[in-house]
Amino acid sequence: MSRYSTRTSPPFITLYDARGNTPQPWAPNIWRIRFVLNYKRLRYRTVWIEFPDVEATMRSIGAPPSSIRNDGRPVYTLPVIVDPTHNPMRPEVISNTNYIAEYLEAAYPARPVFPEGSRAVQTLFVHYIQDFFAKPLLPIMVPLSYQQLQLRGGQPSAHQGAYLSGPQREQAWGAVKEQFDFLSMILDKNASDGDGIVVMGREVSYADFALCSVLIWIERMAAHDGWARVRTWNNGRWYRLYERCREYMDEL
């Protein structure tokens, strides 16, 4: 190409992620979007933000709040994407994991993560993963996650919570296993007309990425205590799903 050419490379989507104490991304809600970007083979880059700077940074780029508190105050969380692809002068700024996934599906329909006719049932499945399936994990994973976040000056977070140990920790993992056992029983219904691994039968979808994001959270935050046991549960089902999604685990 001539050095006088005015052609420029396509712009990148920017994904905002939380900086941790290790270089590997770990937050499950953000991994969902990373999966979608990778699956759709979209050009993107990651901008890392320290946890105390999330709200100020999101306000500065004009990101809408992820949700609104009961008292009307906005809540700013990650992930957020900025997409200048279609209008570099007025890029799309999207927050809230599910809104981002639906935006990417509409803006980039090739390689769909919501196969035709599946959006409603996948939305219901993801709601189940967020609000029911992952709930027993919170007493174990939330303290570990706050340890991972970079807090300015090493200050502890008021939201960190108590680290479970001994019999309390084993009891908590027992409650987690009950959820995994139930979901395994449901997914076994796909064995007769699917591959028995992914939610929609044979091809990975947004539902699988939501579930595998939880597996990555466990693997990165509790590799020896958590992932070592989870990967063997239900005859290795969860390890097989992890491996099925591995090709979409690029960390750009």
Coordinates of C-alpha atoms in Angstrom, one line a residue:
M1 CA 0.0 0.0 0.0
S2 CA 1.3 3.4 -0.8
R3 CA 2.5 5.6 2.1
Y4 CA 0.2 8.3 0.7
S5 CA -2.9 6.1 1.0
T6 CA -5.7 7.6 3.1
R7 CA -7.1 4.1 4.0
T8 CA -7.2 3.4 7.7
S9 CA -7.8 0.2 9.5
P10 CA -11.3 -0.5 11.0
P11 CA -11.8 0.9 14.5
F12 CA -11.7 -1.3 17.5
I13 CA -14.5 -1.8 20.0
T14 CA -13.3 -0.9 23.5
L15 CA -14.2 -3.2 26.4
Y16 CA -13.8 -1.8 29.9
D17 CA -12.7 -4.3 32.4
A18 CA -11.7 -4.3 36.1
R19 CA -8.0 -4.4 36.8
G20 CA -7.1 -7.1 39.3
N21 CA -4.0 -8.3 41.1
T22 CA -3.3 -10.7 38.3
P23 CA -3.1 -10.1 34.5
Q24 CA -5.9 -12.6 33.8
P25 CA -9.5 -11.3 33.5
W26 CA -11.9 -13.1 35.9
A27 CA -15.2 -11.3 36.4
P28 CA -18.0 -13.4 35.1
N29 CA -20.3 -10.6 33.8
I30 CA -17.4 -9.2 31.7
W31 CA -16.3 -12.6 30.5
R32 CA -19.8 -13.0 28.9
I33 CA -19.1 -10.1 26.7
R34 CA -15.5 -11.2 26.0
F35 CA -16.9 -14.5 24.8
V36 CA -19.4 -12.8 22.5
L37 CA -16.7 -10.5 21.0
N38 CA -14.4 -13.5 20.4
Y39 CA -17.1 -15.7 19.0
K40 CA -18.2 -13.0 16.5
R41 CA -14.5 -12.4 15.7
L42 CA -14.8 -8.7 16.3
R43 CA -11.9 -6.4 16.7
Y44 CA -11.6 -5.1 20.2
R45 CA -9.2 -3.9 22.9
T46 CA -9.5 -3.9 26.7
V47 CA -9.1 -0.8 28.8
W48 CA -8.4 -1.7 32.4
I49 CA -9.8 0.4 35.2
E50 CA -9.1 0.3 38.9
F51 CA -12.2 -0.5 40.9
P52 CA -12.4 2.8 42.8
D53 CA -12.3 4.7 39.4
V54 CA -15.2 2.8 37.7
E55 CA -18.0 5.4 38.3
A56 CA -15.9 8.5 37.5
T57 CA -14.5 6.8 34.3
M58 CA -18.0 5.7 33.2
R59 CA -19.4 9.1 33.7
S60 CA -16.5 10.7 31.8
I61 CA -17.2 8.6 28.7
G62 CA -21.0 9.2 28.8
A63 CA -21.9 5.6 29.7
P64 CA -25.5 5.1 30.9
P65 CA -25.8 3.7 34.4
S66 CA -26.1 -0.1 34.6
S67 CA -29.0 0.2 37.0
I68 CA -30.8 2.6 39.3
R69 CA -31.1 2.2 43.1
N70 CA -34.4 2.4 44.8
D71 CA -33.6 6.0 45.9
G72 CA -33.0 7.0 42.3
R73 CA -29.2 7.1 42.4
P74 CA -27.4 5.6 39.4
V75 CA -25.2 2.6 39.6
Y76 CA -22.2 2.3 37.4
T77 CA -20.6 -1.1 36.9
L78 CA -18.6 -3.0 34.3
P79 CA -18.6 -4.2 31.6
V80 CA -19.1 -1.2 29.3
I81 CA -18.3 -1.1 25.6
V82 CA -17.6 1.8 23.3
D83 CA -18.2 1.0 19.6
P84 CA -17.1 3.6 17.0
T85 CA -17.5 1.2 14.1
H86 CA -20.7 2.6 12.5
N87 CA -20.2 6.3 13.6
P88 CA -16.7 7.3 14.8
M89 CA -17.9 10.8 15.6
R90 CA -20.7 9.5 17.9
P91 CA -19.7 6.0 19.1
E92 CA -22.2 3.7 20.8
V93 CA -21.6 3.5 24.5
I94 CA -23.4 0.5 26.1
S95 CA -23.6 -0.7 29.7
N96 CA -25.2 -3.7 31.3
T97 CA -24.0 -7.1 30.3
N98 CA -27.3 -8.3 28.7
Y99 CA -27.9 -5.0 26.9
I100 CA -24.4 -5.2 25.5
A101 CA -24.9 -8.8 24.3
E102 CA -28.2 -7.9 22.5
Y103 CA -26.5 -4.8 21.0
L104 CA -23.7 -6.9 19.6
E105 CA -26.1 -9.4 18.2
A106 CA -28.1 -6.7 16.4
A107 CA -25.1 -4.7 15.2
Y108 CA -23.1 -7.8 14.1
P109 CA -25.6 -10.5 13.2
A110 CA -23.0 -12.9 11.6
R111 CA -22.2 -15.8 13.8
P112 CA -25.3 -15.4 16.0
V113 CA -25.2 -16.1 19.8
F114 CA -29.0 -16.1 19.8
P115 CA -30.0 -18.7 17.2
E116 CA -33.4 -17.9 15.6
G117 CA -36.2 -18.3 18.0
S118 CA -34.0 -18.8 21.0
R119 CA -33.7 -15.3 22.5
A120 CA -36.6 -15.6 25.0
V121 CA -35.5 -19.0 26.4
Q122 CA -31.9 -18.0 26.5
T123 CA -32.8 -14.8 28.4
L124 CA -34.7 -17.0 30.9
F125 CA -31.8 -19.4 31.2
V126 CA -29.3 -16.5 31.8
H127 CA -31.6 -15.0 34.4
Y128 CA -31.6 -18.4 36.2
I129 CA -27.8 -18.6 36.0
Q130 CA -27.4 -15.1 37.5
D131 CA -30.1 -15.2 40.2
F132 CA -30.4 -18.8 41.3
F133 CA -27.6 -21.0 40.0
A134 CA -24.7 -18.7 41.1
K135 CA -26.3 -17.6 44.4
P136 CA -24.7 -20.4 46.6
L137 CA -21.3 -19.4 45.1
L138 CA -21.5 -15.9 46.5
P139 CA -20.3 -16.5 50.1
I140 CA -17.3 -18.3 48.7
M141 CA -16.5 -16.2 45.6
V142 CA -17.3 -12.6 46.7
P143 CA -14.5 -12.4 49.3
L144 CA -12.1 -13.9 46.8
S145 CA -13.1 -11.5 44.1
Y146 CA -12.7 -8.4 46.4
Q147 CA -9.2 -9.7 47.2
Q148 CA -8.5 -9.7 43.5
L149 CA -9.7 -6.1 42.8
Q150 CA -7.1 -3.4 43.0
L151 CA -8.2 -1.1 45.8
R152 CA -6.2 2.1 46.1
G153 CA -3.6 2.0 48.8
G154 CA -4.4 -1.6 49.6
Q155 CA -7.5 -0.5 51.5
P156 CA -10.1 -3.3 52.3
S157 CA -13.5 -3.0 50.8
A158 CA -16.5 -2.6 53.0
H159 CA -18.3 -5.1 50.8
Q160 CA -15.6 -7.8 51.0
G161 CA -17.4 -10.1 53.4
A162 CA -16.0 -12.9 55.6
Y163 CA -13.8 -15.6 54.1
L164 CA -15.4 -19.0 54.8
S165 CA -13.2 -21.8 56.1
G166 CA -13.5 -25.3 57.6
P167 CA -16.9 -26.9 57.9
Q168 CA -18.7 -23.7 56.8
R169 CA -16.8 -23.7 53.5
E170 CA -17.5 -27.4 52.9
Q171 CA -21.2 -26.7 53.6
A172 CA -21.2 -23.9 51.1
W173 CA -19.6 -26.0 48.4
G174 CA -22.2 -28.6 49.1
A175 CA -24.9 -26.1 48.4
V176 CA -23.1 -25.2 45.2
K177 CA -23.0 -28.8 44.1
E178 CA -26.8 -29.1 44.5
Q179 CA -27.2 -26.4 41.9
F180 CA -24.7 -28.0 39.6
D181 CA -26.5 -31.4 40.0
F182 CA -29.9 -29.9 39.2
L183 CA -28.6 -28.1 36.1
S184 CA -26.8 -31.3 34.9
M185 CA -30.0 -33.2 35.2
I186 CA -31.8 -30.6 33.0
L187 CA -29.0 -30.5 30.4
D188 CA -29.0 -34.3 30.2
K189 CA -32.3 -33.9 28.4
N190 CA -30.3 -32.7 25.4
A191 CA -28.3 -36.0 25.1
S192 CA -30.8 -37.7 22.8
D193 CA -30.9 -35.0 20.1
G194 CA -27.8 -32.9 20.9
D195 CA -24.2 -33.3 22.1
G196 CA -25.2 -33.4 25.7
I197 CA -22.8 -30.5 26.5
V198 CA -24.2 -27.2 25.3
V199 CA -27.5 -25.6 26.2
M200 CA -29.0 -25.3 22.7
G201 CA -28.2 -28.8 21.6
R202 CA -25.1 -28.7 19.3
E203 CA -23.8 -25.2 18.8
V204 CA -22.5 -22.8 21.5
S205 CA -24.7 -19.8 22.3
Y206 CA -25.0 -16.9 24.8
A207 CA -26.4 -19.3 27.4
D208 CA -23.2 -21.4 27.3
F209 CA -21.1 -18.3 27.6
A210 CA -23.1 -17.2 30.7
L211 CA -22.5 -20.6 32.2
C212 CA -18.9 -20.9 31.2
S213 CA -18.2 -17.4 32.6
V214 CA -19.1 -18.8 36.0
L215 CA -16.7 -21.7 35.5
I216 CA -13.9 -19.3 34.6
W217 CA -14.7 -17.3 37.8
I218 CA -14.3 -20.4 39.8
E219 CA -11.2 -21.6 38.0
R220 CA -9.4 -18.2 38.3
M221 CA -10.5 -17.4 41.9
A222 CA -10.5 -20.8 43.5
A223 CA -8.4 -23.1 41.3
H224 CA -7.4 -25.6 44.0
D225 CA -10.4 -25.4 46.3
G226 CA -13.1 -24.9 43.8
W227 CA -12.3 -25.8 40.2
A228 CA -10.5 -29.0 41.2
R229 CA -13.8 -30.3 42.5
V230 CA -16.2 -28.7 40.0
R231 CA -14.4 -30.0 37.0
T232 CA -15.0 -33.6 38.2
W233 CA -18.7 -33.2 39.1
N234 CA -21.4 -34.8 37.0
N235 CA -19.0 -37.1 35.2
G236 CA -16.8 -34.2 34.0
R237 CA -19.7 -32.3 32.3
W238 CA -18.4 -28.8 33.4
Y239 CA -14.8 -29.5 32.2
R240 CA -16.1 -30.6 28.8
L241 CA -18.1 -27.4 28.5
Y242 CA -15.1 -25.3 29.6
E243 CA -13.0 -27.1 26.9
R244 CA -15.8 -26.6 24.3
C245 CA -15.7 -22.8 24.9
R246 CA -11.9 -22.6 25.2
E247 CA -11.4 -21.4 21.6
Y248 CA -13.4 -18.2 22.5
M249 CA -11.3 -17.4 25.5
D250 CA -8.9 -14.9 23.9
E251 CA -7.9 -12.1 26.2
L252 CA -7.3 -9.0 24.0

